[in-house]
PDB file of C-alpha atoms in Angstrom:
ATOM      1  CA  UNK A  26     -43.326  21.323 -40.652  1.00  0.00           C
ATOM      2  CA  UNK A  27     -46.269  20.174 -38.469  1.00  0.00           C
ATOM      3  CA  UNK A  28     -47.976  17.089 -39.450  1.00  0.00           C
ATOM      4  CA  UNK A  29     -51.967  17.118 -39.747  1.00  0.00           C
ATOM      5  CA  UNK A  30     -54.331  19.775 -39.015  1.00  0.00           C
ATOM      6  CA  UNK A  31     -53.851  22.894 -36.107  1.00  0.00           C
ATOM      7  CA  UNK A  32     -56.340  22.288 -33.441  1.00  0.00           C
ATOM      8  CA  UNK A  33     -59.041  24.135 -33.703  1.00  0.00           C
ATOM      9  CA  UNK A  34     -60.227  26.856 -30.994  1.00  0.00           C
ATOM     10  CA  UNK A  35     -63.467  26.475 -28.916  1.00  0.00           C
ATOM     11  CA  UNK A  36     -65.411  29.067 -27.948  1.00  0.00           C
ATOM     12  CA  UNK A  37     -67.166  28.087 -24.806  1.00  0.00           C
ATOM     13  CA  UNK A  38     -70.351  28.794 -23.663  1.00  0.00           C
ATOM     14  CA  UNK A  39     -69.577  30.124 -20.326  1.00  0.00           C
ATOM     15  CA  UNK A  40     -67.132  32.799 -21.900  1.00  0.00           C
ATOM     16  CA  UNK A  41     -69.825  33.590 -24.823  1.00  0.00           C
ATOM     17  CA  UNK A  42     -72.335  34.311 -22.100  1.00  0.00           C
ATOM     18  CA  UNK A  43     -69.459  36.590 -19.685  1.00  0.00           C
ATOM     19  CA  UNK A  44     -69.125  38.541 -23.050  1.00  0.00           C
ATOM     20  CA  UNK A  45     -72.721  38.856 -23.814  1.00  0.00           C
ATOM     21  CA  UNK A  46     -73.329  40.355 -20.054  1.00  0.00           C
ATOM     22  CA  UNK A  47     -70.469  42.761 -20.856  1.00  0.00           C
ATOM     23  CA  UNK A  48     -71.680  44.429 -24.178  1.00  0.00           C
ATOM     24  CA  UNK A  49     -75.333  44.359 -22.743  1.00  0.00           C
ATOM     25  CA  UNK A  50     -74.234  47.351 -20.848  1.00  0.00           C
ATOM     26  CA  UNK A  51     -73.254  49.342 -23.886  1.00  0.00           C
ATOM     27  CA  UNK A  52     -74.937  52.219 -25.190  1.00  0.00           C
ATOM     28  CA  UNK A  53     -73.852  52.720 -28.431  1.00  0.00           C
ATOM     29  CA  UNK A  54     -74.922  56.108 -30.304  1.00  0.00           C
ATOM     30  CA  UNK A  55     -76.295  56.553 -34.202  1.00  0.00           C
ATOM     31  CA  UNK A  56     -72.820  57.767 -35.391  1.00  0.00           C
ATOM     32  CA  UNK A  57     -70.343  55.639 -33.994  1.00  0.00           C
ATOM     33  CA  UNK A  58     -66.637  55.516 -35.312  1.00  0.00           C
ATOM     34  CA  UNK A  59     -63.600  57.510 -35.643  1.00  0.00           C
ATOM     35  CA  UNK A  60     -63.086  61.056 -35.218  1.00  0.00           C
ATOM     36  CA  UNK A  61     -60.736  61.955 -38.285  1.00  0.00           C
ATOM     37  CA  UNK A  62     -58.752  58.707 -37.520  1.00  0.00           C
ATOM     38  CA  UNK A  63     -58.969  58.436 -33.554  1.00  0.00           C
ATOM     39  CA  UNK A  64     -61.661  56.843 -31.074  1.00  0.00           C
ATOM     40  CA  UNK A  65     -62.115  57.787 -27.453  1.00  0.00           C
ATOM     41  CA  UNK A  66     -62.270  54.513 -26.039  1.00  0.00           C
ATOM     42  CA  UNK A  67     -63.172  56.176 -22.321  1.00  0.00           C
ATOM     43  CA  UNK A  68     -66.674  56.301 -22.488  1.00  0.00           C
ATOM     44  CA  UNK A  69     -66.914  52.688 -23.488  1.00  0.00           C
ATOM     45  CA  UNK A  70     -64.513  51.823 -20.865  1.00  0.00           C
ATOM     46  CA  UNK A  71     -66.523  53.669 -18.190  1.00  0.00           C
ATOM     47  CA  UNK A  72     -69.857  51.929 -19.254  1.00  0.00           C
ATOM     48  CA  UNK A  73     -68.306  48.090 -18.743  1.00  0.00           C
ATOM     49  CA  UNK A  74     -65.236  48.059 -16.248  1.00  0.00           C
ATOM     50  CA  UNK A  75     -67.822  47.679 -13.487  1.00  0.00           C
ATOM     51  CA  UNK A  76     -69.394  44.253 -15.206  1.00  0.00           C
ATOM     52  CA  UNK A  77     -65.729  43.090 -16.381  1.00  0.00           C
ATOM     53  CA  UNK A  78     -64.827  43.245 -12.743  1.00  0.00           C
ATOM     54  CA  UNK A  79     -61.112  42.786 -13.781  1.00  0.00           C
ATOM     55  CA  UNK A  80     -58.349  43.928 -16.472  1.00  0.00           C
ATOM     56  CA  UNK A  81     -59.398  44.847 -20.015  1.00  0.00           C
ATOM     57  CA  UNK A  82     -58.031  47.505 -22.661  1.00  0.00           C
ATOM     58  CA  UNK A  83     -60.384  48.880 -25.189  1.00  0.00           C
ATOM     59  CA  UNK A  84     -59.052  49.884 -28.586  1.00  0.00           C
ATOM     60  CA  UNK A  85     -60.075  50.084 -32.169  1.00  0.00           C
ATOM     61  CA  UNK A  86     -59.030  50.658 -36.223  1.00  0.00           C
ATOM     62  CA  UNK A  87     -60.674  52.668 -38.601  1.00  0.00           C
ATOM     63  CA  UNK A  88     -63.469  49.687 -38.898  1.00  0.00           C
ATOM     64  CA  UNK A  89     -64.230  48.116 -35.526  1.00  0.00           C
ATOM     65  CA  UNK A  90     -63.636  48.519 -32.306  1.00  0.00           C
ATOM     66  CA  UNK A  91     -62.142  46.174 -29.992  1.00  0.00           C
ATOM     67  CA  UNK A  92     -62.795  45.028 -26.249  1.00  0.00           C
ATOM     68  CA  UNK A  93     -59.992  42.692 -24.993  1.00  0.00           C
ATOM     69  CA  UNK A  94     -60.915  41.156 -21.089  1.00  0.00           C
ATOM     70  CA  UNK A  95     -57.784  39.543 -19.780  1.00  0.00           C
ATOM     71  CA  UNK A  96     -59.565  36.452 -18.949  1.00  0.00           C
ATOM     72  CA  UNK A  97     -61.768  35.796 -21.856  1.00  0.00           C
ATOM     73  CA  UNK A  98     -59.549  33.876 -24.853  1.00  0.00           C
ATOM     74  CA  UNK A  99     -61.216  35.680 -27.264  1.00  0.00           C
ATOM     75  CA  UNK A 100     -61.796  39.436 -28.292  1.00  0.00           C
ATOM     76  CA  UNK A 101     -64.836  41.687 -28.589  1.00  0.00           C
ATOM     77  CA  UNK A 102     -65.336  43.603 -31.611  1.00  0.00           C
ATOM     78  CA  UNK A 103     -68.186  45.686 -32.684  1.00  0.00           C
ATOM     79  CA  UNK A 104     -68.323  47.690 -35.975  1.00  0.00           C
ATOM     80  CA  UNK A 105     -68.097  51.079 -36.407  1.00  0.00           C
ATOM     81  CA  UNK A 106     -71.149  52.485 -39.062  1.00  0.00           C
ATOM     82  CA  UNK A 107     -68.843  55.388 -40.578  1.00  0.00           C
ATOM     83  CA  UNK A 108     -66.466  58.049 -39.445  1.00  0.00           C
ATOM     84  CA  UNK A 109     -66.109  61.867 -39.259  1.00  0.00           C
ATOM     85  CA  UNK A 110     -63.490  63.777 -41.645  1.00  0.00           C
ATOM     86  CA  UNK A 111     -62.509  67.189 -41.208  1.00  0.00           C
ATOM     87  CA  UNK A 112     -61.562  69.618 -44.044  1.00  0.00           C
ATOM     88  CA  UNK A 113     -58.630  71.650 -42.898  1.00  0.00           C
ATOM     89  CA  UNK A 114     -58.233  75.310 -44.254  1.00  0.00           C
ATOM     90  CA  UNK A 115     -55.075  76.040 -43.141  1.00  0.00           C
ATOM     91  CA  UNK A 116     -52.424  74.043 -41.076  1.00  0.00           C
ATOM     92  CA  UNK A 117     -53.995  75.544 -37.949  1.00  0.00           C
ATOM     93  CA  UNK A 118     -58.021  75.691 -38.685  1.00  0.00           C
ATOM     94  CA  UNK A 119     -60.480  72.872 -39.784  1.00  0.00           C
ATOM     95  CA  UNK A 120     -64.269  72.611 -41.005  1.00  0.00           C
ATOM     96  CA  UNK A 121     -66.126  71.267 -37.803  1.00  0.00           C
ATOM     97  CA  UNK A 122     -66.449  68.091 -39.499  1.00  0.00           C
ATOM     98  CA  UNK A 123     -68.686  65.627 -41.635  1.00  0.00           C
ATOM     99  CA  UNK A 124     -69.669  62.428 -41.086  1.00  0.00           C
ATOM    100  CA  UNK A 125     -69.168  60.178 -43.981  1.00  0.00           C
ATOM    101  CA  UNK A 126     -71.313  56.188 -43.205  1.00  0.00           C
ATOM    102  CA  UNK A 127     -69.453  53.700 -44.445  1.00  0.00           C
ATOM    103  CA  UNK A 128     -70.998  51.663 -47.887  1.00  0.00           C
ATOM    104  CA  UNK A 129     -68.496  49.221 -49.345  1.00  0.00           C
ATOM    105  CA  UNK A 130     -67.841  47.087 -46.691  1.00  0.00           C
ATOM    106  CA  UNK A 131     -69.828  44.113 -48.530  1.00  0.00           C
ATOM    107  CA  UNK A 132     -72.118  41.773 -46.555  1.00  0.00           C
ATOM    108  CA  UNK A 133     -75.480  42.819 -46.262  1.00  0.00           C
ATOM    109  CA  UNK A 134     -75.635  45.815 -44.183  1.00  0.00           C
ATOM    110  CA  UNK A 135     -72.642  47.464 -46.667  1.00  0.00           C
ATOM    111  CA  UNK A 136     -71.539  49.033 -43.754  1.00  0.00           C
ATOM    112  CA  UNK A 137     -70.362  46.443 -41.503  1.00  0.00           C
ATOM    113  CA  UNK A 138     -66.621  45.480 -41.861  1.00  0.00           C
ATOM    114  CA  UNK A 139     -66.593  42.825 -38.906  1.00  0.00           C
ATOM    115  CA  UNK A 140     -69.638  40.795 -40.850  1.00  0.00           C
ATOM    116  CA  UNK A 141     -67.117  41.211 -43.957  1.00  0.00           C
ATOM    117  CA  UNK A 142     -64.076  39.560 -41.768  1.00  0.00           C
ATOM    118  CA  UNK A 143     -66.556  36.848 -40.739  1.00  0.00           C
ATOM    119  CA  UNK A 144     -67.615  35.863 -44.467  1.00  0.00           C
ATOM    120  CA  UNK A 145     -63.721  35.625 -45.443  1.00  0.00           C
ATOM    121  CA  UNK A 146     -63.010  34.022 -42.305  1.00  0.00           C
ATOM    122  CA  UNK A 147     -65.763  31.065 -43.158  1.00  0.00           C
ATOM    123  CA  UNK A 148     -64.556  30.842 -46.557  1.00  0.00           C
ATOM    124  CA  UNK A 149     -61.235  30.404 -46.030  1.00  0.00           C
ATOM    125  CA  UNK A 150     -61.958  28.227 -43.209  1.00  0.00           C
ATOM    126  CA  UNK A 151     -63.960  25.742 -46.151  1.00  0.00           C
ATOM    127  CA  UNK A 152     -61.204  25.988 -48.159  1.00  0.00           C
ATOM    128  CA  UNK A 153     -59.069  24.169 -45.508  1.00  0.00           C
ATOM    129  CA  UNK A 154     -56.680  26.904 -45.353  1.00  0.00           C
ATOM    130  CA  UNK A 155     -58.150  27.734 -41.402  1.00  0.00           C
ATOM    131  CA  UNK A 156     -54.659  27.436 -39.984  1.00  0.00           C
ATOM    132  CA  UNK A 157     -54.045  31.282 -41.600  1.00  0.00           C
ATOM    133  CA  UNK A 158     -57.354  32.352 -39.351  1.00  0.00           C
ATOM    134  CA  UNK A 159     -58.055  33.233 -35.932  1.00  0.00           C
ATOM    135  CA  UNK A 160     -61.960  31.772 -35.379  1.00  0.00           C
ATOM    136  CA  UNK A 161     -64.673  33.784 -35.229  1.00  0.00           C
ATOM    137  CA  UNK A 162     -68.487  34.037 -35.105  1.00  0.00           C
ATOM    138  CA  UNK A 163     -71.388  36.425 -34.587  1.00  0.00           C
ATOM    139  CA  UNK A 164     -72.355  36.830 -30.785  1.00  0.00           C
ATOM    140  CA  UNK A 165     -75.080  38.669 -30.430  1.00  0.00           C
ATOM    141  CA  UNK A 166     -76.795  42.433 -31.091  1.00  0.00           C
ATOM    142  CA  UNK A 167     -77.145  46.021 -29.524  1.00  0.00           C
ATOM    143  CA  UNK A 168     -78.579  49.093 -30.319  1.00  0.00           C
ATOM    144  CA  UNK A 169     -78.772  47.924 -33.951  1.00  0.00           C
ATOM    145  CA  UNK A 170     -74.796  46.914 -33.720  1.00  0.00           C
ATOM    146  CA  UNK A 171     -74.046  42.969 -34.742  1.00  0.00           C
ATOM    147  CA  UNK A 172     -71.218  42.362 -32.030  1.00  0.00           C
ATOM    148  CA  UNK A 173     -68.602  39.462 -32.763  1.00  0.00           C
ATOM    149  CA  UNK A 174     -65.956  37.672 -30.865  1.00  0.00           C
ATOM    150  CA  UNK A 175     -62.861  36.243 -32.469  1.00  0.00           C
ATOM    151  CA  UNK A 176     -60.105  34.325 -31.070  1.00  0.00           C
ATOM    152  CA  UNK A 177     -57.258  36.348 -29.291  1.00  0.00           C
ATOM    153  CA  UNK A 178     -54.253  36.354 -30.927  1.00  0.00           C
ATOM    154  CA  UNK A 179     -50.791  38.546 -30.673  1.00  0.00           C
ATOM    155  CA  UNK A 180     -50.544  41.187 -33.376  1.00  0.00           C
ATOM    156  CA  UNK A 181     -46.835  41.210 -35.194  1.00  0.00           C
ATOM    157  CA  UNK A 182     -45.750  44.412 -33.349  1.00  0.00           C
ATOM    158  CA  UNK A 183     -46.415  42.632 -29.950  1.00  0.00           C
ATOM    159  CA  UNK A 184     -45.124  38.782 -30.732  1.00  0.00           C
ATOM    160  CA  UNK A 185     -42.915  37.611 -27.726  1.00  0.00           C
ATOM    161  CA  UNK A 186     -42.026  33.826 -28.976  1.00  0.00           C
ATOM    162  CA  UNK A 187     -38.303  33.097 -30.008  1.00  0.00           C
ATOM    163  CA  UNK A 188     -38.917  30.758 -33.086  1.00  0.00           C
ATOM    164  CA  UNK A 189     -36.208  31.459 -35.476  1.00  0.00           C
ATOM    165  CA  UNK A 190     -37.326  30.652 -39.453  1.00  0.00           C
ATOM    166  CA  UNK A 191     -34.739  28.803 -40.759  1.00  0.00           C
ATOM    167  CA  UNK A 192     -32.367  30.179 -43.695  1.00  0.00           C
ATOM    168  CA  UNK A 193     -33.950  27.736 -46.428  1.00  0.00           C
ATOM    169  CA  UNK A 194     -37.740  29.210 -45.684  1.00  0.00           C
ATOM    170  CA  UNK A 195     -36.273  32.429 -45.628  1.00  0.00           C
ATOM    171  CA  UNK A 196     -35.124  32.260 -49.340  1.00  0.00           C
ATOM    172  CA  UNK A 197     -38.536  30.904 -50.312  1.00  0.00           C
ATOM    173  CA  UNK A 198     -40.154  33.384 -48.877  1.00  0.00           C
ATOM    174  CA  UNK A 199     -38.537  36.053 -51.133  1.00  0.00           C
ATOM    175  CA  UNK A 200     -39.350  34.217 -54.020  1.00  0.00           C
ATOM    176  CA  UNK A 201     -42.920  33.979 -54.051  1.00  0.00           C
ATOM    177  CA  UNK A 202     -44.090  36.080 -51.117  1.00  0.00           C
ATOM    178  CA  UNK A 203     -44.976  39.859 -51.407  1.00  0.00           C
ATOM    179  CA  UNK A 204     -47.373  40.527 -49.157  1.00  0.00           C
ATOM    180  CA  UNK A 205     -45.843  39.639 -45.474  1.00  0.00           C
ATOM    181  CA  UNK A 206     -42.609  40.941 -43.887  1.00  0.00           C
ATOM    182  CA  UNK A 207     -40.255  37.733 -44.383  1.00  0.00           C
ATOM    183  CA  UNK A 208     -39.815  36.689 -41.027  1.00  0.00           C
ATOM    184  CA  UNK A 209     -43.630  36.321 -40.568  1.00  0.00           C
ATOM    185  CA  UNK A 210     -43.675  34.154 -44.214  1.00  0.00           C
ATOM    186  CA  UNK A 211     -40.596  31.968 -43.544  1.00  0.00           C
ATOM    187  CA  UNK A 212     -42.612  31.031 -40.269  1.00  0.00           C
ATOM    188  CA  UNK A 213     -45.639  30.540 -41.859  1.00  0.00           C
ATOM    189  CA  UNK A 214     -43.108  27.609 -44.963  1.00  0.00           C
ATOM    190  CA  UNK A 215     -41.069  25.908 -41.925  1.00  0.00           C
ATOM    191  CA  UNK A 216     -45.119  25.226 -39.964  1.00  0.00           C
ATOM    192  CA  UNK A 217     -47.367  25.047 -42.432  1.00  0.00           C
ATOM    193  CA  UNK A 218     -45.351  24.351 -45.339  1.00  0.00           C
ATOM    194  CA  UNK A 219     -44.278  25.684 -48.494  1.00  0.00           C
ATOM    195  CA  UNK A 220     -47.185  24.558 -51.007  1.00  0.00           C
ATOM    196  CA  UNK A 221     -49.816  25.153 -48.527  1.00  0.00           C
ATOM    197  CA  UNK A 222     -48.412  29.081 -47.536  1.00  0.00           C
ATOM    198  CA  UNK A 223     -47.701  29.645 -51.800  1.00  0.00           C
ATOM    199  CA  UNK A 224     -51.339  28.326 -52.316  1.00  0.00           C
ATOM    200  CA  UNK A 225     -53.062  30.453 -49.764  1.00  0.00           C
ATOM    201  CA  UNK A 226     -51.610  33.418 -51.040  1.00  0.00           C
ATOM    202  CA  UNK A 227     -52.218  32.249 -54.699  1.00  0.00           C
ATOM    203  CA  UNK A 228     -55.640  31.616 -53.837  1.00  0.00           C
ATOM    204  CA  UNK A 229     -56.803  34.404 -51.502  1.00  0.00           C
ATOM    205  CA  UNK A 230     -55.102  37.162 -54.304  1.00  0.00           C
ATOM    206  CA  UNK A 231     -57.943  35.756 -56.570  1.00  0.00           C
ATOM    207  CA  UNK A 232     -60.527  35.397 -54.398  1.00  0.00           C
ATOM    208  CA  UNK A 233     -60.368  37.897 -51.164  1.00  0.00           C
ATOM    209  CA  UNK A 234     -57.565  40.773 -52.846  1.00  0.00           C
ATOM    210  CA  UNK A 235     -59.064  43.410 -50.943  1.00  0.00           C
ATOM    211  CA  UNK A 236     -57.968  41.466 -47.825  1.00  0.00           C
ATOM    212  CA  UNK A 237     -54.358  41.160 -49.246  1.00  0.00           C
ATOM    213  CA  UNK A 238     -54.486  44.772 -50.256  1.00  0.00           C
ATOM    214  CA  UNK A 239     -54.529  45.390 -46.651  1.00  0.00           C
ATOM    215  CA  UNK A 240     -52.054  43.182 -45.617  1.00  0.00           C
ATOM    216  CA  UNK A 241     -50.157  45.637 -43.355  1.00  0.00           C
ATOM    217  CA  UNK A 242     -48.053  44.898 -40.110  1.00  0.00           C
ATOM    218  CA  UNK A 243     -50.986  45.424 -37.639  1.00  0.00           C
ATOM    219  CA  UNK A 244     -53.282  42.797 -39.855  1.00  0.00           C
ATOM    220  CA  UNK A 245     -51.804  39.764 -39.000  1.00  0.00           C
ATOM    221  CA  UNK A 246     -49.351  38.146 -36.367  1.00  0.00           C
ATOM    222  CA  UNK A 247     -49.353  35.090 -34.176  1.00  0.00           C
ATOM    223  CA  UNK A 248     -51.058  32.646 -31.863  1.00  0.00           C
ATOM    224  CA  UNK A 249     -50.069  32.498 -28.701  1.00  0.00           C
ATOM    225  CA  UNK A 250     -48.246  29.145 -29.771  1.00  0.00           C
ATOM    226  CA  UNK A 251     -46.187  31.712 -31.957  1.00  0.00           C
ATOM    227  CA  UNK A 252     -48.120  30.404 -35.218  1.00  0.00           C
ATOM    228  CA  UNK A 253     -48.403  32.660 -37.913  1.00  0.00           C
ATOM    229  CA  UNK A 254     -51.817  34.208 -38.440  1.00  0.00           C
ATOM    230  CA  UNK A 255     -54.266  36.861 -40.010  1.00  0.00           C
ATOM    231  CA  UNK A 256     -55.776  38.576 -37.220  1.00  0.00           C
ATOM    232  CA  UNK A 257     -57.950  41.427 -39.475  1.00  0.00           C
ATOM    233  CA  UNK A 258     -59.122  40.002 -42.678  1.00  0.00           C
ATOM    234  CA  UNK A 259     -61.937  43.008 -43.642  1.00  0.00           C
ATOM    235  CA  UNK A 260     -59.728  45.539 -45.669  1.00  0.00           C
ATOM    236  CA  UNK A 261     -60.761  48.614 -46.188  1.00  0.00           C
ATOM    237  CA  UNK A 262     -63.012  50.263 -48.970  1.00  0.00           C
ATOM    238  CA  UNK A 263     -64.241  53.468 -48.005  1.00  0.00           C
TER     239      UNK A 263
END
């Protein structure tokens, strides 16, 4: 287990300001979000690879989209304000669509699911439980869009360290751990320890559950250290 506290990311000015020139190029539209569960990320891409001036993938959830430059150590992410569903008649013909605006994503604005994540991310932060959270903060605004930036992490599907949990945090994992695949939880006992990873969950099942409700693969993963983390903390209530 690692003695102390993790040390704690920095967001810098000179990268805040590189992703504030990016996103001031954006033009953003009045419905913006998923088209029955997928996002065209090209006309976003076409609108900033000529400020990025080097390699970046744009991609998004249901919630948020997310812009990830190669050389800034955080990610973008702006907040999608609802999403179109389609009514299919038949297993070949659909409605031509509705769009449904989000309204239970908390905060003020009800509608914004990345000023949601930053909430849970400062209150589990003042808890002292910060070493489960990737930092974040509020960046700036466009076209009516809060925009965010949060520090880059690897998701679970994409982790590429070798630490090996060891056999005894494995077994305590499957006793009081039902919300992480048991690899990711044993990691989490042997670093952080056991008390602190059984009282986070303890705690955050009381106080955030519609995070933990959400708790799927693509939610949480590692640092680049190969420490266990929560990478999307918003859940999902529409």
């Amino acid at each position: 287990m690692r003695e102390g506290k993790i040390e704690m990311f920095e967001f810098k000015t000179e990268d805040l300001e590189k992703a504030r020139k990016i996103v001031s190029v954006l033009e953003l539209p009045e419905e913006f979000g998923c088209d029955d569960g997928d996002f065209d990320t090209y006309p976003i891409e076409s609108q900033i690879e000529d400020v990025v001036g080097g390699d970046f993938f744009v991609t998004s959830g249901v919630t948020k989209l997310v812009i990830d430059v190669n050389d800034l150590p955080f990610v973008i992410k702006i907040p999608f304000n609802g999403q179109r569903e389609y009514l299919w008649i038949d297993e070949n013909h659909c409605d031509d669509g509705t769009w449904c605006p989000f309204y239970r994503a908390g905060g003020i604005s009800r509608w914004d699911y990345c000023e949601t994540e930053l909430e849970y991310t400062i209150e589990i932060q003042n808890e002292g439980y910060e070493m489960f959270v990737p930092d974040m903060m509020y960046l700036c605004n466009i076209d009516g869009y809060n925009v965010y930036v949060q520090e880059k992490v690897l998701p679970r599907c994409e982790n590429r360290n070798t630490y090996e949990a060891t056999d005894a945090s494995l077994e305590k994992a499957k006793s009081c751990n039902r919300y992480f695949d048991l690899e990711w939880a044993a990691r989490a006992i042997d670093i952080y320890g056991a008390d602190a990873f059984v009282e986070f969950c303890e705690w955050a099942n009381d106080e955030l559950p519609r995070m933990m409700e959400d708790m799927h693969t693509a939610n949480y993963g590692y640092r680049f250290n190969g420490d266990p983390v929560i990478l999307d903390l918003s859940g999902f209530s529409d």
